[in-house]
C-alpha cells in the first residue's frame, strides 16, 4: 500500500513548496498534482516539486490527452524522468469535456484517442521512431533525442466501463477519481483485469484512488460542504473523515478491494494543509 496526498489546484502555486516539503518529512510516499483547466500546469509543478525534494514520488493525475500533443508530452515527460529518474508517476486521461471544448481540443471519440495516444507515447518514451496517421494522432518519423534511460510506465484515468477496460488493455496503471466507492472499485478492478486478459498482458496492474479526506472534529461538516461543491450525490459521496485511526480504517478497506495507491485528497478549503499531510503520514504508519 502506497499513501499519497493531493495538492489541489485550488491552492495557489506558491503553496506547493511547503506542501511537498511537508510530505518529504512526514513519510508520505507520493504527492499527486492535477492539470485542471485553467489553474496550474501539472508539468511545471511536478518539475519544481521534484527539485525541492529528494525522496517522494510526484504523480500527475492526469494530463488531458486532447490538450497535449503526444510528442510534446513525451518531450516533457522524458526530460523530467532524465532529471529525476524513477520519481515521476504519469497519468493521462480524457480531460473534462467542457474544458476541452473551451480550448478547441474536444474529440468526438475519447476512446479512440486513448487507443492511439497511449501506445504512441509509450513508443516515443522507449526511444522508438514513430510514424502514425490515426484519427487523432499524427506523427511523421518522430524520435526523442533524450528518451528515459529505463522503461517508463504510463497510467491512465478511467471511470466508465469502456474506459476502464481500455486502461487495463493499454496502460501500466489506472487512476480512479474521487467519488468511487468500494463496490465501484471492485467493479473497476474486474474491468481492468478483463482488459489485461483480452490484451494478453500480465495481471499485475497498480490502481490509484483519489480519496476525499478530512481530519479533525469538524471533518464531517467540511466534507458535506465539499460534496455539495463537487455536485456529488448518493453513493458518490465517498470520503474518509475523522481521526487518523478512522481514516486508516477506510483506507484499509480500499486496500482490500484492490487499490494499491491511496491518495488522500484534502478539501479545497483545508485550513492546515501541512498538518493534513503530516496526518496522512501517520495513516501510512498505521497501515
Tab-separated table of C-alpha atoms in Angstrom:
chain	number	residue	atom	x	y	z
A	1	UNK	CA	0.000	0.000	0.000
A	2	UNK	CA	1.282	3.403	-1.044
A	3	UNK	CA	-0.085	6.501	0.673
A	4	UNK	CA	-0.123	9.819	-1.126
A	5	UNK	CA	-1.738	13.227	-0.883
A	6	UNK	CA	-3.222	15.563	-3.477
A	7	UNK	CA	-2.066	19.138	-3.901
A	8	UNK	CA	-5.276	20.531	-5.323
A	9	UNK	CA	-5.016	23.419	-7.795
A	10	UNK	CA	-7.487	25.229	-5.540
A	11	UNK	CA	-4.315	26.068	-3.588
A	12	UNK	CA	-2.107	28.739	-5.228
A	13	UNK	CA	1.173	27.550	-6.774
A	14	UNK	CA	3.245	29.409	-4.194
A	15	UNK	CA	1.984	26.997	-1.519
A	16	UNK	CA	3.383	23.965	-3.324
A	17	UNK	CA	6.900	24.055	-1.897
A	18	UNK	CA	5.750	23.993	1.709
A	19	UNK	CA	3.345	21.137	0.926
A	20	UNK	CA	5.882	18.881	-0.771
A	21	UNK	CA	8.494	19.575	1.880
A	22	UNK	CA	5.903	18.559	4.492
A	23	UNK	CA	5.284	15.357	2.533
A	24	UNK	CA	9.008	14.662	2.330
A	25	UNK	CA	9.428	14.966	6.111
A	26	UNK	CA	6.205	13.229	7.135
A	27	UNK	CA	6.798	9.887	5.414
A	28	UNK	CA	4.107	10.301	2.739
A	29	UNK	CA	5.071	8.292	-0.346
A	30	UNK	CA	3.593	10.415	-3.133
A	31	UNK	CA	2.198	13.853	-3.909
A	32	UNK	CA	-0.265	13.950	-6.783
A	33	UNK	CA	-0.947	17.047	-8.876
A	34	UNK	CA	-3.793	17.864	-11.217
A	35	UNK	CA	-3.709	19.669	-14.531
A	36	UNK	CA	-7.103	21.309	-14.254
A	37	UNK	CA	-8.020	23.957	-16.785
A	38	UNK	CA	-7.307	26.764	-16.247
A	39	UNK	CA	-5.447	26.636	-12.989
A	40	UNK	CA	-1.981	25.085	-12.753
A	41	UNK	CA	0.296	23.159	-15.075
A	42	UNK	CA	0.910	19.580	-13.982
A	43	UNK	CA	4.319	19.502	-15.674
A	44	UNK	CA	5.665	22.764	-14.226
A	45	UNK	CA	4.515	21.949	-10.704
A	46	UNK	CA	5.869	18.388	-10.841
A	47	UNK	CA	9.280	19.596	-12.006
A	48	UNK	CA	9.535	22.218	-9.269
A	49	UNK	CA	8.346	19.788	-6.585
A	50	UNK	CA	10.899	17.169	-7.625
A	51	UNK	CA	13.672	19.756	-7.464
A	52	UNK	CA	12.639	20.745	-3.934
A	53	UNK	CA	12.622	17.152	-2.643
A	54	UNK	CA	14.760	14.028	-2.846
A	55	UNK	CA	12.569	11.073	-1.796
A	56	UNK	CA	8.894	11.375	-2.640
A	57	UNK	CA	7.348	10.495	-5.973
A	58	UNK	CA	5.296	13.070	-7.868
A	59	UNK	CA	2.175	11.904	-9.647
A	60	UNK	CA	0.492	13.874	-12.407
A	61	UNK	CA	-3.082	12.755	-12.302
A	62	UNK	CA	-3.757	13.448	-15.081
A	63	UNK	CA	-2.548	15.144	-18.262
A	64	UNK	CA	-5.568	15.638	-20.570
A	65	UNK	CA	-4.706	13.900	-23.825
A	66	UNK	CA	-6.720	16.177	-26.160
A	67	UNK	CA	-4.979	19.226	-24.663
A	68	UNK	CA	-1.386	17.983	-25.161
A	69	UNK	CA	0.166	16.869	-28.408
A	70	UNK	CA	1.648	13.448	-27.751
A	71	UNK	CA	5.124	14.431	-28.984
A	72	UNK	CA	5.183	17.457	-26.691
A	73	UNK	CA	4.015	15.336	-23.760
A	74	UNK	CA	6.743	12.789	-24.497
A	75	UNK	CA	9.427	15.515	-24.635
A	76	UNK	CA	8.372	16.961	-21.293
A	77	UNK	CA	7.989	13.638	-19.511
A	78	UNK	CA	11.285	12.315	-20.861
A	79	UNK	CA	13.087	15.447	-19.685
A	80	UNK	CA	11.652	15.147	-16.164
A	81	UNK	CA	12.481	11.444	-15.998
A	82	UNK	CA	16.087	12.092	-17.081
A	83	UNK	CA	16.423	14.809	-14.424
A	84	UNK	CA	14.731	12.830	-11.625
A	85	UNK	CA	14.872	9.126	-12.546
A	86	UNK	CA	12.142	6.921	-11.125
A	87	UNK	CA	10.315	9.649	-9.215
A	88	UNK	CA	7.578	10.665	-11.647
A	89	UNK	CA	4.241	8.870	-11.975
A	90	UNK	CA	2.380	9.939	-15.117
A	91	UNK	CA	-1.312	9.576	-15.701
A	92	UNK	CA	-3.197	10.595	-18.844
A	93	UNK	CA	-6.927	10.958	-19.287
A	94	UNK	CA	-9.782	12.136	-21.478
A	95	UNK	CA	-9.912	15.586	-19.908
A	96	UNK	CA	-13.086	17.310	-18.746
A	97	UNK	CA	-15.101	17.541	-21.940
A	98	UNK	CA	-16.423	21.043	-21.249
A	99	UNK	CA	-12.853	22.321	-20.808
A	100	UNK	CA	-11.634	20.507	-23.900
A	101	UNK	CA	-14.409	22.198	-25.868
A	102	UNK	CA	-13.406	25.601	-24.465
A	103	UNK	CA	-9.881	25.252	-25.851
A	104	UNK	CA	-10.949	23.764	-29.183
A	105	UNK	CA	-9.483	20.346	-28.366
A	106	UNK	CA	-12.568	18.214	-27.769
A	107	UNK	CA	-12.582	14.973	-29.746
A	108	UNK	CA	-15.591	13.030	-30.951
A	109	UNK	CA	-14.241	9.697	-29.645
A	110	UNK	CA	-12.124	9.933	-26.467
A	111	UNK	CA	-11.683	6.151	-26.500
A	112	UNK	CA	-10.152	6.252	-29.977
A	113	UNK	CA	-7.792	8.996	-28.864
A	114	UNK	CA	-6.682	6.925	-25.850
A	115	UNK	CA	-6.172	3.871	-28.069
A	116	UNK	CA	-3.885	5.897	-30.366
A	117	UNK	CA	-2.227	8.103	-27.752
A	118	UNK	CA	-1.062	5.684	-25.044
A	119	UNK	CA	0.844	3.247	-27.328
A	120	UNK	CA	2.346	6.183	-29.216
A	121	UNK	CA	3.502	7.856	-26.005
A	122	UNK	CA	4.992	4.568	-24.803
A	123	UNK	CA	6.881	4.092	-28.069
A	124	UNK	CA	8.259	7.627	-28.005
A	125	UNK	CA	9.408	7.226	-24.406
A	126	UNK	CA	11.087	3.955	-25.372
A	127	UNK	CA	13.196	5.864	-27.895
A	128	UNK	CA	11.460	4.484	-30.969
A	129	UNK	CA	10.945	6.421	-34.169
A	130	UNK	CA	7.190	6.749	-34.595
A	131	UNK	CA	5.087	7.379	-37.674
A	132	UNK	CA	1.334	7.243	-37.236
A	133	UNK	CA	-1.579	8.637	-39.195
A	134	UNK	CA	-4.507	7.901	-36.937
A	135	UNK	CA	-7.824	9.564	-36.451
A	136	UNK	CA	-6.342	11.992	-33.929
A	137	UNK	CA	-2.624	11.247	-33.553
A	138	UNK	CA	-0.391	12.173	-36.484
A	139	UNK	CA	3.414	11.885	-36.368
A	140	UNK	CA	5.947	11.644	-39.160
A	141	UNK	CA	9.218	9.919	-38.191
A	142	UNK	CA	9.357	11.440	-34.692
A	143	UNK	CA	12.040	10.229	-32.294
A	144	UNK	CA	13.213	11.708	-28.986
A	145	UNK	CA	16.891	12.586	-28.685
A	146	UNK	CA	16.797	12.064	-24.915
A	147	UNK	CA	14.304	9.334	-24.028
A	148	UNK	CA	14.199	7.900	-20.497
A	149	UNK	CA	17.034	5.506	-19.701
A	150	UNK	CA	14.646	2.861	-18.372
A	151	UNK	CA	11.121	1.714	-19.189
A	152	UNK	CA	8.629	4.373	-18.144
A	153	UNK	CA	5.143	3.267	-17.017
A	154	UNK	CA	2.107	5.144	-18.301
A	155	UNK	CA	-1.024	5.287	-16.169
A	156	UNK	CA	-4.477	6.250	-17.448
A	157	UNK	CA	-7.580	7.534	-15.713
A	158	UNK	CA	-10.869	5.750	-16.090
A	159	UNK	CA	-14.450	5.975	-14.882
A	160	UNK	CA	-16.840	4.398	-17.360
A	161	UNK	CA	-16.701	0.648	-18.072
A	162	UNK	CA	-15.317	1.006	-21.619
A	163	UNK	CA	-12.527	3.298	-20.470
A	164	UNK	CA	-11.644	1.092	-17.509
A	165	UNK	CA	-11.411	-1.958	-19.762
A	166	UNK	CA	-9.178	0.070	-22.082
A	167	UNK	CA	-6.874	1.245	-19.280
A	168	UNK	CA	-6.295	-2.399	-18.437
A	169	UNK	CA	-5.625	-3.199	-22.069
A	170	UNK	CA	-3.262	-0.284	-22.785
A	171	UNK	CA	-1.892	1.313	-19.630
A	172	UNK	CA	0.505	0.279	-16.875
A	173	UNK	CA	-1.702	1.564	-14.044
A	174	UNK	CA	-5.177	3.076	-13.575
A	175	UNK	CA	-6.260	6.209	-11.719
A	176	UNK	CA	-9.753	6.193	-10.177
A	177	UNK	CA	-11.304	9.541	-9.359
A	178	UNK	CA	-12.942	10.797	-6.180
A	179	UNK	CA	-16.472	9.542	-5.670
A	180	UNK	CA	-15.568	5.885	-6.310
A	181	UNK	CA	-16.955	3.713	-3.512
A	182	UNK	CA	-15.892	0.210	-2.510
A	183	UNK	CA	-18.345	-1.541	-4.817
A	184	UNK	CA	-17.295	0.656	-7.737
A	185	UNK	CA	-13.617	-0.050	-7.004
A	186	UNK	CA	-14.219	-3.802	-7.068
A	187	UNK	CA	-16.114	-3.482	-10.362
A	188	UNK	CA	-13.358	-1.295	-11.803
A	189	UNK	CA	-10.656	-3.808	-10.876
A	190	UNK	CA	-12.624	-6.571	-12.620
A	191	UNK	CA	-12.935	-4.459	-15.786
A	192	UNK	CA	-9.241	-3.585	-15.713
A	193	UNK	CA	-8.242	-7.209	-15.309
A	194	UNK	CA	-10.587	-8.214	-18.129
A	195	UNK	CA	-8.869	-5.675	-20.368
A	196	UNK	CA	-5.467	-7.063	-19.463
A	197	UNK	CA	-6.591	-10.630	-20.104
A	198	UNK	CA	-8.027	-9.684	-23.505
A	199	UNK	CA	-4.730	-7.999	-24.420
A	200	UNK	CA	-2.637	-10.898	-23.108
A	201	UNK	CA	-0.855	-8.622	-20.638
A	202	UNK	CA	0.441	-9.644	-17.172
A	203	UNK	CA	-2.104	-9.452	-14.377
A	204	UNK	CA	-0.098	-7.012	-12.220
A	205	UNK	CA	-1.598	-3.554	-12.592
A	206	UNK	CA	-1.494	-0.866	-9.864
A	207	UNK	CA	-4.658	1.099	-9.137
A	208	UNK	CA	-4.608	4.567	-7.568
A	209	UNK	CA	-7.670	6.052	-5.888
A	210	UNK	CA	-8.204	9.710	-5.082
A	211	UNK	CA	-9.982	9.578	-1.717
A	212	UNK	CA	-11.598	12.730	-0.348
A	213	UNK	CA	-10.358	13.113	3.214
A	214	UNK	CA	-10.705	15.440	6.198
A	215	UNK	CA	-9.224	15.108	9.677
A	216	UNK	CA	-10.486	16.517	12.963
A	217	UNK	CA	-13.649	17.314	14.862
A	218	UNK	CA	-15.246	19.385	12.083
A	219	UNK	CA	-14.243	16.966	9.353
A	220	UNK	CA	-17.731	15.661	8.600
A	221	UNK	CA	-19.239	19.134	8.341
A	222	UNK	CA	-16.496	20.326	5.982
A	223	UNK	CA	-16.775	17.185	3.893
A	224	UNK	CA	-20.513	17.533	3.406
A	225	UNK	CA	-19.903	21.022	2.051
A	226	UNK	CA	-17.145	19.652	-0.206
A	227	UNK	CA	-19.524	17.001	-1.581
A	228	UNK	CA	-22.005	19.745	-2.410
A	229	UNK	CA	-19.338	21.849	-4.122
A	230	UNK	CA	-18.393	18.867	-6.304
A	231	UNK	CA	-22.053	18.067	-7.020
A	232	UNK	CA	-21.626	14.533	-5.645
A	233	UNK	CA	-24.773	12.678	-4.641
A	234	UNK	CA	-25.762	9.251	-3.343
A	235	UNK	CA	-23.053	6.597	-3.402
A	236	UNK	CA	-20.565	9.110	-4.838
A	237	UNK	CA	-20.368	10.935	-1.513
A	238	UNK	CA	-17.374	8.815	-0.541
A	239	UNK	CA	-14.764	10.051	1.927
A	240	UNK	CA	-12.549	9.206	4.881
A	241	UNK	CA	-13.212	11.555	7.785
A	242	UNK	CA	-12.353	11.836	11.470
A	243	UNK	CA	-9.266	10.763	13.370
A	244	UNK	CA	-6.119	9.270	11.890
A	245	UNK	CA	-7.309	5.840	13.020
A	246	UNK	CA	-10.745	6.311	11.417
A	247	UNK	CA	-9.205	7.422	8.130
A	248	UNK	CA	-6.777	4.488	8.219
A	249	UNK	CA	-9.722	2.098	8.636
A	250	UNK	CA	-11.335	3.427	5.450
A	251	UNK	CA	-8.023	3.265	3.575
A	252	UNK	CA	-7.552	-0.360	4.683
A	253	UNK	CA	-10.969	-1.259	3.256
A	254	UNK	CA	-9.997	0.159	-0.129
A	255	UNK	CA	-6.729	-1.760	0.029
A	256	UNK	CA	-8.704	-4.976	0.456
A	257	UNK	CA	-10.777	-4.026	-2.607
A	258	UNK	CA	-7.740	-3.899	-4.867
A	259	UNK	CA	-6.398	-0.340	-4.555
A	260	UNK	CA	-2.600	-0.161	-4.379
A	261	UNK	CA	-2.108	3.630	-4.120
A	262	UNK	CA	-4.499	5.597	-1.916
A	263	UNK	CA	-4.132	9.325	-2.487
A	264	UNK	CA	-5.768	11.399	0.251
A	265	UNK	CA	-7.470	14.463	-1.195
A	266	UNK	CA	-7.957	17.411	1.174
A	267	UNK	CA	-10.954	19.691	0.926
A	268	UNK	CA	-10.471	22.791	-1.190
A	269	UNK	CA	-10.639	24.906	1.968
A	270	UNK	CA	-8.391	22.699	4.135
A	271	UNK	CA	-7.332	25.106	6.918
A	272	UNK	CA	-3.988	23.405	7.674
A	273	UNK	CA	-2.578	21.756	4.572
A	274	UNK	CA	0.795	20.910	6.131
A	275	UNK	CA	-0.989	19.442	9.157
A	276	UNK	CA	-3.185	17.381	6.830
A	277	UNK	CA	-0.087	16.000	5.129
A	278	UNK	CA	1.512	15.134	8.467
A	279	UNK	CA	-1.615	13.205	9.468
A	280	UNK	CA	-1.556	11.408	6.108
A	281	UNK	CA	1.924	10.231	7.040
A	282	UNK	CA	0.516	8.887	10.323
A	283	UNK	CA	-2.128	6.969	8.359
A	284	UNK	CA	0.640	5.338	6.365
A	285	UNK	CA	2.473	4.311	9.503
A	286	UNK	CA	-0.675	2.742	10.957
A	287	UNK	CA	-1.059	0.614	7.836
